[in-house]
Amino acid sequence: MNETGRHFRLSLVLAAGVFLVSVACAGPSPGGSGGIPGPDERARVEKEIRDLETSFNGAYERNDLKNYWTFYADDLAQFYDTGRVGLDQYKKEWTALIEGGGAILEARLDELQIRVSPRGDAAGASYRLFVRQRDKQGKVTSAWYLESDTWFKRDDRWQIVQLHYSEQH
């Protein structure tokens, strides 16, 4: 498959993922009508996720690995241009990059949209992310990325359980 076809396919996968998360979060809850009591609670959860996204991407921008890893669930599933990556592999690779002299120099959110599940225990966040970074050799690059994060609330704690991240072309 040529480069254009690959990027088109990745864009379709991202769009389908965002659509499915949006549909799941907007639809009725399975097995009944038990949902969030009202619009005030939905707005509160949406603000909570918005604040978490700001903190999460702030830790990424500051290269604060200790804080950054706390946002992820142990069973995280990620999908990048290169394929699926588990949390252990990501920690190993990203820690080596940062400790080896690489760094995020800027990370800026744009067009953040959040969808909250009917029960308020899951949310999808999708956005564009501008990233300027330095690799281990000192080369600085910048690009816009498309990201979607799926948050679950488990044991009264929000964590990212699934993430999709690809360069916008």
CSV table of N, CA and C in Angstrom, one decimal:
chain,number,residue,atom,x,y,z
A,1,MET,N,0.9,-1.2,0.0
A,1,MET,CA,0.0,0.0,0.0
A,1,MET,C,0.9,1.2,0.0
A,2,ASN,N,0.6,2.2,-0.9
A,2,ASN,CA,1.4,3.4,-0.9
A,2,ASN,C,1.2,4.3,0.3
A,3,GLU,N,2.0,5.3,0.5
A,3,GLU,CA,1.9,6.2,1.6
A,3,GLU,C,0.6,6.9,1.7
A,4,THR,N,0.1,7.4,0.6
A,4,THR,CA,-1.2,8.1,0.6
A,4,THR,C,-2.3,7.2,1.0
A,5,GLY,N,-2.3,6.0,0.5
A,5,GLY,CA,-3.3,5.0,0.9
A,5,GLY,C,-3.3,4.6,2.4
A,6,ARG,N,-2.1,4.5,2.9
A,6,ARG,CA,-1.9,4.2,4.3
A,6,ARG,C,-2.4,5.3,5.2
A,7,HIS,N,-2.1,6.5,4.8
A,7,HIS,CA,-2.6,7.7,5.6
A,7,HIS,C,-4.1,7.8,5.5
A,8,PHE,N,-4.7,7.5,4.4
A,8,PHE,CA,-6.1,7.6,4.2
A,8,PHE,C,-6.8,6.5,5.1
A,9,ARG,N,-6.2,5.3,5.1
A,9,ARG,CA,-6.7,4.2,5.9
A,9,ARG,C,-6.6,4.6,7.4
A,10,LEU,N,-5.5,5.1,7.8
A,10,LEU,CA,-5.4,5.5,9.2
A,10,LEU,C,-6.4,6.6,9.6
A,11,SER,N,-6.6,7.5,8.7
A,11,SER,CA,-7.6,8.6,8.9
A,11,SER,C,-9.0,8.0,9.1
A,12,LEU,N,-9.3,7.0,8.2
A,12,LEU,CA,-10.6,6.3,8.3
A,12,LEU,C,-10.8,5.6,9.7
A,13,VAL,N,-9.7,4.9,10.1
A,13,VAL,CA,-9.7,4.2,11.4
A,13,VAL,C,-10.0,5.2,12.5
A,14,LEU,N,-9.3,6.3,12.5
A,14,LEU,CA,-9.5,7.3,13.6
A,14,LEU,C,-10.9,7.8,13.6
A,15,ALA,N,-11.4,8.2,12.4
A,15,ALA,CA,-12.7,8.7,12.3
A,15,ALA,C,-13.8,7.7,12.8
A,16,ALA,N,-13.6,6.4,12.4
A,16,ALA,CA,-14.5,5.4,12.8
A,16,ALA,C,-14.4,5.2,14.3
A,17,GLY,N,-13.2,5.2,14.9
A,17,GLY,CA,-13.1,5.1,16.4
A,17,GLY,C,-13.8,6.2,17.1
A,18,VAL,N,-13.6,7.5,16.6
A,18,VAL,CA,-14.2,8.6,17.3
A,18,VAL,C,-15.7,8.5,17.2
A,19,PHE,N,-16.2,8.1,16.0
A,19,PHE,CA,-17.6,7.9,15.8
A,19,PHE,C,-18.2,6.9,16.7
A,20,LEU,N,-17.5,5.7,16.9
A,20,LEU,CA,-18.0,4.7,17.7
A,20,LEU,C,-18.0,5.1,19.2
A,21,VAL,N,-17.0,5.8,19.7
A,21,VAL,CA,-17.0,6.3,21.0
A,21,VAL,C,-18.1,7.3,21.2
A,22,SER,N,-18.3,8.2,20.3
A,22,SER,CA,-19.4,9.2,20.4
A,22,SER,C,-20.7,8.5,20.4
A,23,VAL,N,-21.0,7.5,19.6
A,23,VAL,CA,-22.2,6.8,19.6
A,23,VAL,C,-22.4,6.1,20.9
A,24,ALA,N,-21.4,5.4,21.4
A,24,ALA,CA,-21.5,4.6,22.6
A,24,ALA,C,-21.8,5.6,23.8
A,25,CYS,N,-21.2,6.7,23.8
A,25,CYS,CA,-21.3,7.7,24.9
A,25,CYS,C,-22.7,8.4,24.8
A,26,ALA,N,-23.2,8.6,23.6
A,26,ALA,CA,-24.5,9.3,23.5
A,26,ALA,C,-25.7,8.4,23.5
A,27,GLY,N,-25.6,7.2,23.3
A,27,GLY,CA,-26.7,6.3,23.2
A,27,GLY,C,-27.2,5.9,24.6
A,28,PRO,N,-28.4,5.2,24.6
A,28,PRO,CA,-29.0,4.8,25.9
A,28,PRO,C,-28.1,3.7,26.6
A,29,SER,N,-28.2,3.7,27.9
A,29,SER,CA,-27.4,2.7,28.6
A,29,SER,C,-28.0,1.3,28.4
A,30,PRO,N,-27.1,0.3,28.4
A,30,PRO,CA,-27.7,-1.0,28.2
A,30,PRO,C,-28.5,-1.5,29.4
A,31,GLY,N,-29.5,-2.2,29.1
A,31,GLY,CA,-30.3,-2.8,30.2
A,31,GLY,C,-31.2,-1.8,31.0
A,32,GLY,N,-31.5,-0.7,30.5
A,32,GLY,CA,-32.4,0.2,31.2
A,32,GLY,C,-32.2,1.6,31.0
A,33,SER,N,-32.9,2.4,31.8
A,33,SER,CA,-32.9,3.9,31.7
A,33,SER,C,-31.9,4.5,32.7
A,34,GLY,N,-31.2,3.8,33.5
A,34,GLY,CA,-30.4,4.4,34.5
A,34,GLY,C,-29.2,5.1,33.9
A,35,GLY,N,-29.3,6.4,33.8
A,35,GLY,CA,-28.2,7.2,33.3
A,35,GLY,C,-27.9,8.3,34.3
A,36,ILE,N,-27.1,9.3,33.8
A,36,ILE,CA,-26.8,10.5,34.6
A,36,ILE,C,-28.1,11.2,34.9
A,37,PRO,N,-28.3,11.6,36.2
A,37,PRO,CA,-29.5,12.2,36.6
A,37,PRO,C,-29.9,13.5,35.8
A,38,GLY,N,-29.0,14.2,35.3
A,38,GLY,CA,-29.4,15.4,34.6
A,38,GLY,C,-28.2,16.1,33.9
A,39,PRO,N,-28.6,17.2,33.2
A,39,PRO,CA,-27.5,18.0,32.5
A,39,PRO,C,-26.5,18.6,33.4
A,40,ASP,N,-26.8,18.9,34.6
A,40,ASP,CA,-25.8,19.4,35.5
A,40,ASP,C,-24.7,18.4,35.8
A,41,GLU,N,-25.1,17.2,36.0
A,41,GLU,CA,-24.1,16.1,36.3
A,41,GLU,C,-23.3,15.8,35.1
A,42,ARG,N,-23.9,15.8,33.9
A,42,ARG,CA,-23.2,15.6,32.6
A,42,ARG,C,-22.2,16.7,32.4
A,43,ALA,N,-22.5,17.9,32.7
A,43,ALA,CA,-21.6,19.0,32.6
A,43,ALA,C,-20.5,18.9,33.5
A,44,ARG,N,-20.7,18.4,34.8
A,44,ARG,CA,-19.7,18.2,35.8
A,44,ARG,C,-18.7,17.2,35.3
A,45,VAL,N,-19.2,16.1,34.8
A,45,VAL,CA,-18.3,15.0,34.3
A,45,VAL,C,-17.5,15.5,33.1
A,46,GLU,N,-18.1,16.2,32.2
A,46,GLU,CA,-17.4,16.7,31.0
A,46,GLU,C,-16.3,17.7,31.5
A,47,LYS,N,-16.6,18.6,32.5
A,47,LYS,CA,-15.5,19.5,33.0
A,47,LYS,C,-14.4,18.7,33.6
A,48,GLU,N,-14.7,17.6,34.3
A,48,GLU,CA,-13.7,16.8,35.0
A,48,GLU,C,-12.8,16.2,34.0
A,49,ILE,N,-13.4,15.7,32.9
A,49,ILE,CA,-12.5,15.1,31.8
A,49,ILE,C,-11.7,16.2,31.1
A,50,ARG,N,-12.3,17.3,30.9
A,50,ARG,CA,-11.6,18.4,30.2
A,50,ARG,C,-10.4,18.8,31.1
A,51,ASP,N,-10.6,18.9,32.4
A,51,ASP,CA,-9.5,19.2,33.3
A,51,ASP,C,-8.4,18.1,33.3
A,52,LEU,N,-8.9,16.9,33.3
A,52,LEU,CA,-7.9,15.7,33.2
A,52,LEU,C,-7.1,15.8,31.9
A,53,GLU,N,-7.7,16.1,30.8
A,53,GLU,CA,-7.0,16.2,29.5
A,53,GLU,C,-6.0,17.3,29.6
A,54,THR,N,-6.3,18.4,30.2
A,54,THR,CA,-5.4,19.5,30.4
A,54,THR,C,-4.2,19.1,31.2
A,55,SER,N,-4.4,18.4,32.3
A,55,SER,CA,-3.4,17.9,33.2
A,55,SER,C,-2.5,16.8,32.5
A,56,PHE,N,-3.2,15.9,31.9
A,56,PHE,CA,-2.5,14.8,31.1
A,56,PHE,C,-1.6,15.3,30.1
A,57,ASN,N,-2.1,16.2,29.2
A,57,ASN,CA,-1.2,16.8,28.2
A,57,ASN,C,-0.2,17.8,28.7
A,58,GLY,N,-0.5,18.4,29.9
A,58,GLY,CA,0.5,19.2,30.6
A,58,GLY,C,1.7,18.4,31.1
A,59,ALA,N,1.4,17.2,31.6
A,59,ALA,CA,2.5,16.4,32.1
A,59,ALA,C,3.3,15.9,30.9
A,60,TYR,N,2.7,15.6,29.8
A,60,TYR,CA,3.3,15.2,28.5
A,60,TYR,C,4.3,16.3,28.1
A,61,GLU,N,3.7,17.6,28.1
A,61,GLU,CA,4.5,18.7,27.6
A,61,GLU,C,5.7,19.0,28.5
A,62,ARG,N,5.6,18.8,29.8
A,62,ARG,CA,6.6,19.0,30.8
A,62,ARG,C,7.6,17.9,30.9
A,63,ASN,N,7.3,16.8,30.2
A,63,ASN,CA,8.2,15.6,30.2
A,63,ASN,C,8.2,15.0,31.7
A,64,ASP,N,7.1,15.2,32.4
A,64,ASP,CA,6.9,14.7,33.8
A,64,ASP,C,6.4,13.3,33.7
A,65,LEU,N,7.4,12.4,33.5
A,65,LEU,CA,7.0,11.0,33.3
A,65,LEU,C,6.3,10.4,34.6
A,66,LYS,N,6.7,10.7,35.8
A,66,LYS,CA,6.1,10.2,37.0
A,66,LYS,C,4.6,10.5,37.0
A,67,ASN,N,4.3,11.7,36.7
A,67,ASN,CA,2.9,12.1,36.7
A,67,ASN,C,2.2,11.6,35.5
A,68,TYR,N,2.8,11.6,34.3
A,68,TYR,CA,2.2,11.2,33.0
A,68,TYR,C,1.7,9.8,33.1
A,69,TRP,N,2.5,8.9,33.6
A,69,TRP,CA,2.1,7.5,33.7
A,69,TRP,C,0.9,7.2,34.5
A,70,THR,N,0.6,8.1,35.5
A,70,THR,CA,-0.6,7.9,36.4
A,70,THR,C,-1.9,8.0,35.7
A,71,PHE,N,-2.0,8.6,34.5
A,71,PHE,CA,-3.2,8.8,33.8
A,71,PHE,C,-3.7,7.5,33.0
A,72,TYR,N,-2.8,6.6,32.9
A,72,TYR,CA,-3.0,5.4,32.1
A,72,TYR,C,-3.5,4.2,33.0
A,73,ALA,N,-4.4,3.4,32.5
A,73,ALA,CA,-4.8,2.2,33.1
A,73,ALA,C,-3.7,1.1,32.7
A,74,ASP,N,-3.5,0.2,33.6
A,74,ASP,CA,-2.6,-0.9,33.4
A,74,ASP,C,-2.9,-1.7,32.1
A,75,ASP,N,-4.2,-1.8,31.8
A,75,ASP,CA,-4.6,-2.6,30.6
A,75,ASP,C,-4.8,-1.7,29.4
A,76,LEU,N,-4.1,-0.6,29.3
A,76,LEU,CA,-4.1,0.4,28.2
A,76,LEU,C,-3.9,-0.3,26.9
A,77,ALA,N,-4.7,0.1,25.9
A,77,ALA,CA,-4.5,-0.3,24.5
A,77,ALA,C,-4.3,1.0,23.7
A,78,GLN,N,-3.2,1.1,23.0
A,78,GLN,CA,-2.9,2.3,22.2
A,78,GLN,C,-2.8,1.8,20.8
A,79,PHE,N,-3.1,2.8,19.9
A,79,PHE,CA,-3.0,2.5,18.5
A,79,PHE,C,-2.3,3.7,17.8
A,80,TYR,N,-1.1,3.5,17.3
A,80,TYR,CA,-0.3,4.5,16.6
A,80,TYR,C,-0.2,4.2,15.1
A,81,ASP,N,0.5,5.1,14.4
A,81,ASP,CA,0.7,4.8,13.0
A,81,ASP,C,1.5,3.5,12.8
A,82,THR,N,2.3,3.1,13.8
A,82,THR,CA,3.1,1.9,13.7
A,82,THR,C,2.3,0.6,14.2
A,83,GLY,N,1.2,0.8,14.8
A,83,GLY,CA,0.4,-0.3,15.2
A,83,GLY,C,0.0,-0.2,16.7
A,84,ARG,N,-0.4,-1.3,17.3
A,84,ARG,CA,-0.8,-1.4,18.7
A,84,ARG,C,0.5,-1.4,19.6
A,85,VAL,N,0.3,-0.7,20.7
A,85,VAL,CA,1.4,-0.6,21.7
A,85,VAL,C,0.8,-0.7,23.1
A,86,GLY,N,1.3,-1.6,23.9
A,86,GLY,CA,0.8,-1.8,25.3
A,86,GLY,C,1.6,-0.8,26.2
A,87,LEU,N,1.1,-0.7,27.4
A,87,LEU,CA,1.6,0.3,28.3
A,87,LEU,C,3.1,0.0,28.6
A,88,ASP,N,3.4,-1.2,28.9
A,88,ASP,CA,4.8,-1.6,29.3
A,88,ASP,C,5.8,-1.2,28.1
A,89,GLN,N,5.4,-1.5,26.9
A,89,GLN,CA,6.3,-1.2,25.8
A,89,GLN,C,6.4,0.3,25.6
A,90,TYR,N,5.3,1.0,25.7
A,90,TYR,CA,5.3,2.5,25.6
A,90,TYR,C,6.1,3.1,26.7
A,91,LYS,N,6.0,2.7,28.0
A,91,LYS,CA,6.8,3.2,29.1
A,91,LYS,C,8.3,3.0,28.8
A,92,LYS,N,8.7,1.8,28.3
A,92,LYS,CA,10.1,1.5,28.0
A,92,LYS,C,10.6,2.5,26.9
A,93,GLU,N,9.9,2.6,25.8
A,93,GLU,CA,10.3,3.4,24.7
A,93,GLU,C,10.3,4.9,25.0
A,94,TRP,N,9.3,5.4,25.6
A,94,TRP,CA,9.2,6.8,25.9
A,94,TRP,C,10.1,7.2,27.0
A,95,THR,N,10.3,6.4,28.0
A,95,THR,CA,11.3,6.7,29.1
A,95,THR,C,12.7,6.8,28.5
A,96,ALA,N,13.1,5.9,27.6
A,96,ALA,CA,14.4,5.9,27.0
A,96,ALA,C,14.6,7.1,26.1
A,97,LEU,N,13.5,7.6,25.4
A,97,LEU,CA,13.6,8.8,24.6
A,97,LEU,C,13.9,10.0,25.5
A,98,ILE,N,13.1,10.2,26.6
A,98,ILE,CA,13.3,11.3,27.4
A,98,ILE,C,14.6,11.3,28.2
A,99,GLU,N,14.9,10.1,28.8
A,99,GLU,CA,16.2,10.0,29.5
A,99,GLU,C,17.4,10.1,28.6
A,100,GLY,N,17.2,9.9,27.3
A,100,GLY,CA,18.3,9.9,26.3
A,100,GLY,C,18.5,11.3,25.7
A,101,GLY,N,17.7,12.3,26.2
A,101,GLY,CA,17.9,13.7,25.7
A,101,GLY,C,16.8,14.2,24.9
A,102,GLY,N,15.8,13.3,24.5
A,102,GLY,CA,14.7,13.8,23.7
A,102,GLY,C,13.7,14.5,24.7
A,103,ALA,N,12.8,15.3,24.1
A,103,ALA,CA,11.9,16.1,25.0
A,103,ALA,C,10.7,16.6,24.1
A,104,ILE,N,9.6,16.7,24.8
A,104,ILE,CA,8.5,17.5,24.2
A,104,ILE,C,8.8,18.9,24.6
A,105,LEU,N,8.7,19.8,23.6
A,105,LEU,CA,9.0,21.2,23.8
A,105,LEU,C,7.7,22.0,23.9
A,106,GLU,N,6.7,21.5,23.2
A,106,GLU,CA,5.4,22.2,23.2
A,106,GLU,C,4.3,21.1,22.9
A,107,ALA,N,3.2,21.2,23.6
A,107,ALA,CA,2.0,20.3,23.3
A,107,ALA,C,0.8,21.2,23.5
A,108,ARG,N,0.0,21.4,22.4
A,108,ARG,CA,-1.1,22.4,22.5
A,108,ARG,C,-2.4,21.7,22.0
A,109,LEU,N,-3.4,21.6,22.8
A,109,LEU,CA,-4.7,21.1,22.4
A,109,LEU,C,-5.5,22.0,21.6
A,110,ASP,N,-6.3,21.5,20.7
A,110,ASP,CA,-7.2,22.3,19.8
A,110,ASP,C,-8.4,21.4,19.5
A,111,GLU,N,-9.5,22.0,19.5
A,111,GLU,CA,-10.8,21.4,19.1
A,111,GLU,C,-11.1,20.2,20.0
A,112,LEU,N,-10.9,20.3,21.3
A,112,LEU,CA,-11.3,19.3,22.2
A,112,LEU,C,-12.8,19.1,22.3
A,113,GLN,N,-13.2,17.9,22.1
A,113,GLN,CA,-14.6,17.5,22.2
A,113,GLN,C,-14.7,16.3,23.1
A,114,ILE,N,-15.7,16.3,24.0
A,114,ILE,CA,-15.9,15.3,25.0
A,114,ILE,C,-17.3,14.7,24.9
A,115,ARG,N,-17.4,13.4,25.0
A,115,ARG,CA,-18.7,12.7,25.0
A,115,ARG,C,-18.7,11.9,26.3
A,116,VAL,N,-19.8,12.0,27.1
A,116,VAL,CA,-19.9,11.3,28.4
A,116,VAL,C,-20.9,10.2,28.2
A,117,SER,N,-20.6,9.1,28.8
A,117,SER,CA,-21.5,7.9,28.7
A,117,SER,C,-22.8,8.2,29.5
A,118,PRO,N,-23.9,7.5,29.2
A,118,PRO,CA,-25.2,7.8,30.0
A,118,PRO,C,-25.0,7.6,31.5
A,119,ARG,N,-24.2,6.7,31.9
A,119,ARG,CA,-24.0,6.5,33.4
A,119,ARG,C,-22.9,7.3,34.0
A,120,GLY,N,-22.2,8.1,33.2
A,120,GLY,CA,-21.2,9.0,33.7
A,120,GLY,C,-19.9,8.3,34.1
A,121,ASP,N,-19.7,7.0,33.7
A,121,ASP,CA,-18.5,6.3,34.1
A,121,ASP,C,-17.5,6.0,33.0
A,122,ALA,N,-17.8,6.6,31.8
A,122,ALA,CA,-16.9,6.5,30.7
A,122,ALA,C,-17.0,7.8,29.9
A,123,ALA,N,-16.0,8.2,29.2
A,123,ALA,CA,-16.0,9.4,28.4
A,123,ALA,C,-15.0,9.2,27.2
A,124,GLY,N,-15.3,9.8,26.1
A,124,GLY,CA,-14.4,9.9,25.0
A,124,GLY,C,-14.0,11.3,24.8
A,125,ALA,N,-12.7,11.5,24.6
A,125,ALA,CA,-12.2,12.9,24.3
A,125,ALA,C,-11.4,12.8,23.0
A,126,SER,N,-11.8,13.7,22.0
A,126,SER,CA,-11.1,13.7,20.8
A,126,SER,C,-10.6,15.1,20.5
A,127,TYR,N,-9.4,15.3,19.9
A,127,TYR,CA,-8.8,16.6,19.7
A,127,TYR,C,-7.7,16.5,18.8
A,128,ARG,N,-7.3,17.7,18.3
A,128,ARG,CA,-6.0,17.9,17.6
A,128,ARG,C,-5.0,18.3,18.6
A,129,LEU,N,-3.7,17.8,18.4
A,129,LEU,CA,-2.6,18.2,19.3
A,129,LEU,C,-1.4,18.6,18.5
A,130,PHE,N,-1.0,19.8,18.7
A,130,PHE,CA,0.2,20.3,18.1
A,130,PHE,C,1.4,19.9,19.0
A,131,VAL,N,2.4,19.2,18.4
A,131,VAL,CA,3.5,18.8,19.2
A,131,VAL,C,4.8,19.3,18.5
A,132,ARG,N,5.6,19.9,19.3
A,132,ARG,CA,7.0,20.2,18.9
A,132,ARG,C,7.9,19.5,19.8
A,133,GLN,N,8.8,18.7,19.2
A,133,GLN,CA,9.7,17.8,20.1
A,133,GLN,C,11.1,17.8,19.5
A,134,ARG,N,12.0,17.4,20.4
A,134,ARG,CA,13.4,17.2,20.1
A,134,ARG,C,13.7,15.7,20.3
A,135,ASP,N,14.4,15.2,19.3
A,135,ASP,CA,14.8,13.8,19.4
A,135,ASP,C,16.1,13.7,20.1
A,136,LYS,N,16.6,12.5,20.3
A,136,LYS,CA,17.9,12.2,21.1
A,136,LYS,C,19.1,12.9,20.4
A,137,GLN,N,19.0,13.1,19.1
A,137,GLN,CA,20.2,13.8,18.5
A,137,GLN,C,20.1,15.3,18.4
A,138,GLY,N,19.0,15.8,19.0
A,138,GLY,CA,18.8,17.3,19.0
A,138,GLY,C,18.0,17.9,17.9
A,139,LYS,N,17.5,17.1,17.0
A,139,LYS,CA,16.7,17.5,15.9
A,139,LYS,C,15.3,17.9,16.4
A,140,VAL,N,14.8,19.1,16.0
A,140,VAL,CA,13.5,19.5,16.5
A,140,VAL,C,12.5,19.4,15.3
A,141,THR,N,11.4,18.8,15.6
A,141,THR,CA,10.3,18.6,14.6
A,141,THR,C,9.0,19.1,15.2
A,142,SER,N,8.0,19.4,14.3
A,142,SER,CA,6.7,19.7,14.8
A,142,SER,C,5.7,19.2,13.9
A,143,ALA,N,4.5,18.9,14.4
A,143,ALA,CA,3.4,18.4,13.6
A,143,ALA,C,2.1,18.4,14.4
A,144,TRP,N,1.0,18.4,13.7
A,144,TRP,CA,-0.3,18.2,14.3
A,144,TRP,C,-0.7,16.8,14.3
A,145,TYR,N,-1.3,16.3,15.4
A,145,TYR,CA,-1.7,14.9,15.6
A,145,TYR,C,-3.2,14.9,15.9
A,146,LEU,N,-3.8,13.8,15.5
A,146,LEU,CA,-5.2,13.5,15.9
A,146,LEU,C,-5.2,12.5,17.0
A,147,GLU,N,-5.9,12.8,18.1
A,147,GLU,CA,-5.9,11.9,19.2
A,147,GLU,C,-7.3,11.7,19.7
A,148,SER,N,-7.6,10.5,20.1
A,148,SER,CA,-8.8,10.2,20.9
A,148,SER,C,-8.5,9.3,22.1
A,149,ASP,N,-9.0,9.8,23.2
A,149,ASP,CA,-8.7,9.1,24.5
A,149,ASP,C,-10.0,8.6,25.0
A,150,THR,N,-10.0,7.3,25.5
A,150,THR,CA,-11.2,6.8,26.1
A,150,THR,C,-10.9,6.6,27.6
A,151,TRP,N,-11.7,7.3,28.4
A,151,TRP,CA,-11.6,7.3,29.9
A,151,TRP,C,-12.6,6.4,30.5
A,152,PHE,N,-12.2,5.6,31.5
A,152,PHE,CA,-13.1,4.8,32.3
A,152,PHE,C,-12.9,5.3,33.7
A,153,LYS,N,-14.0,5.3,34.5
A,153,LYS,CA,-13.9,5.6,35.9
A,153,LYS,C,-14.0,4.2,36.6
A,154,ARG,N,-12.9,3.9,37.3
A,154,ARG,CA,-12.8,2.6,38.0
A,154,ARG,C,-12.3,2.9,39.4
A,155,ASP,N,-13.0,2.4,40.4
A,155,ASP,CA,-12.7,2.6,41.8
A,155,ASP,C,-12.5,4.1,42.1
A,156,ASP,N,-13.5,4.9,41.6
A,156,ASP,CA,-13.5,6.3,41.8
A,156,ASP,C,-12.3,7.1,41.2
A,157,ARG,N,-11.7,6.5,40.2
A,157,ARG,CA,-10.5,7.1,39.6
A,157,ARG,C,-10.6,7.0,38.0
A,158,TRP,N,-10.5,8.2,37.4
A,158,TRP,CA,-10.5,8.2,35.9
A,158,TRP,C,-9.1,7.8,35.4
A,159,GLN,N,-9.1,6.9,34.4
A,159,GLN,CA,-7.9,6.5,33.7
A,159,GLN,C,-8.2,6.3,32.2
A,160,ILE,N,-7.1,6.5,31.4
A,160,ILE,CA,-7.2,6.3,30.0
A,160,ILE,C,-7.0,4.8,29.7
A,161,VAL,N,-8.0,4.2,29.1
A,161,VAL,CA,-8.0,2.7,28.8
A,161,VAL,C,-7.7,2.4,27.3
A,162,GLN,N,-7.9,3.4,26.5
A,162,GLN,CA,-7.6,3.3,25.1
A,162,GLN,C,-7.3,4.6,24.5
A,163,LEU,N,-6.3,4.6,23.6
A,163,LEU,CA,-5.8,5.9,23.0
A,163,LEU,C,-5.5,5.6,21.6
A,164,HIS,N,-5.9,6.6,20.7
A,164,HIS,CA,-5.5,6.5,19.3
A,164,HIS,C,-4.8,7.8,18.9
A,165,TYR,N,-3.6,7.7,18.3
A,165,TYR,CA,-2.8,8.9,18.1
A,165,TYR,C,-2.2,8.7,16.7
A,166,SER,N,-2.4,9.7,15.8
A,166,SER,CA,-1.8,9.6,14.5
A,166,SER,C,-1.6,11.0,13.9
A,167,GLU,N,-0.5,11.1,13.1
A,167,GLU,CA,-0.2,12.4,12.6
A,167,GLU,C,-1.3,12.8,11.6
A,168,GLN,N,-1.6,14.1,11.7
A,168,GLN,CA,-2.6,14.7,10.7
A,168,GLN,C,-1.9,15.0,9.4
A,169,HIS,N,-2.4,14.6,8.3
A,169,HIS,CA,-1.8,14.9,7.0
A,169,HIS,C,-2.8,15.7,6.2
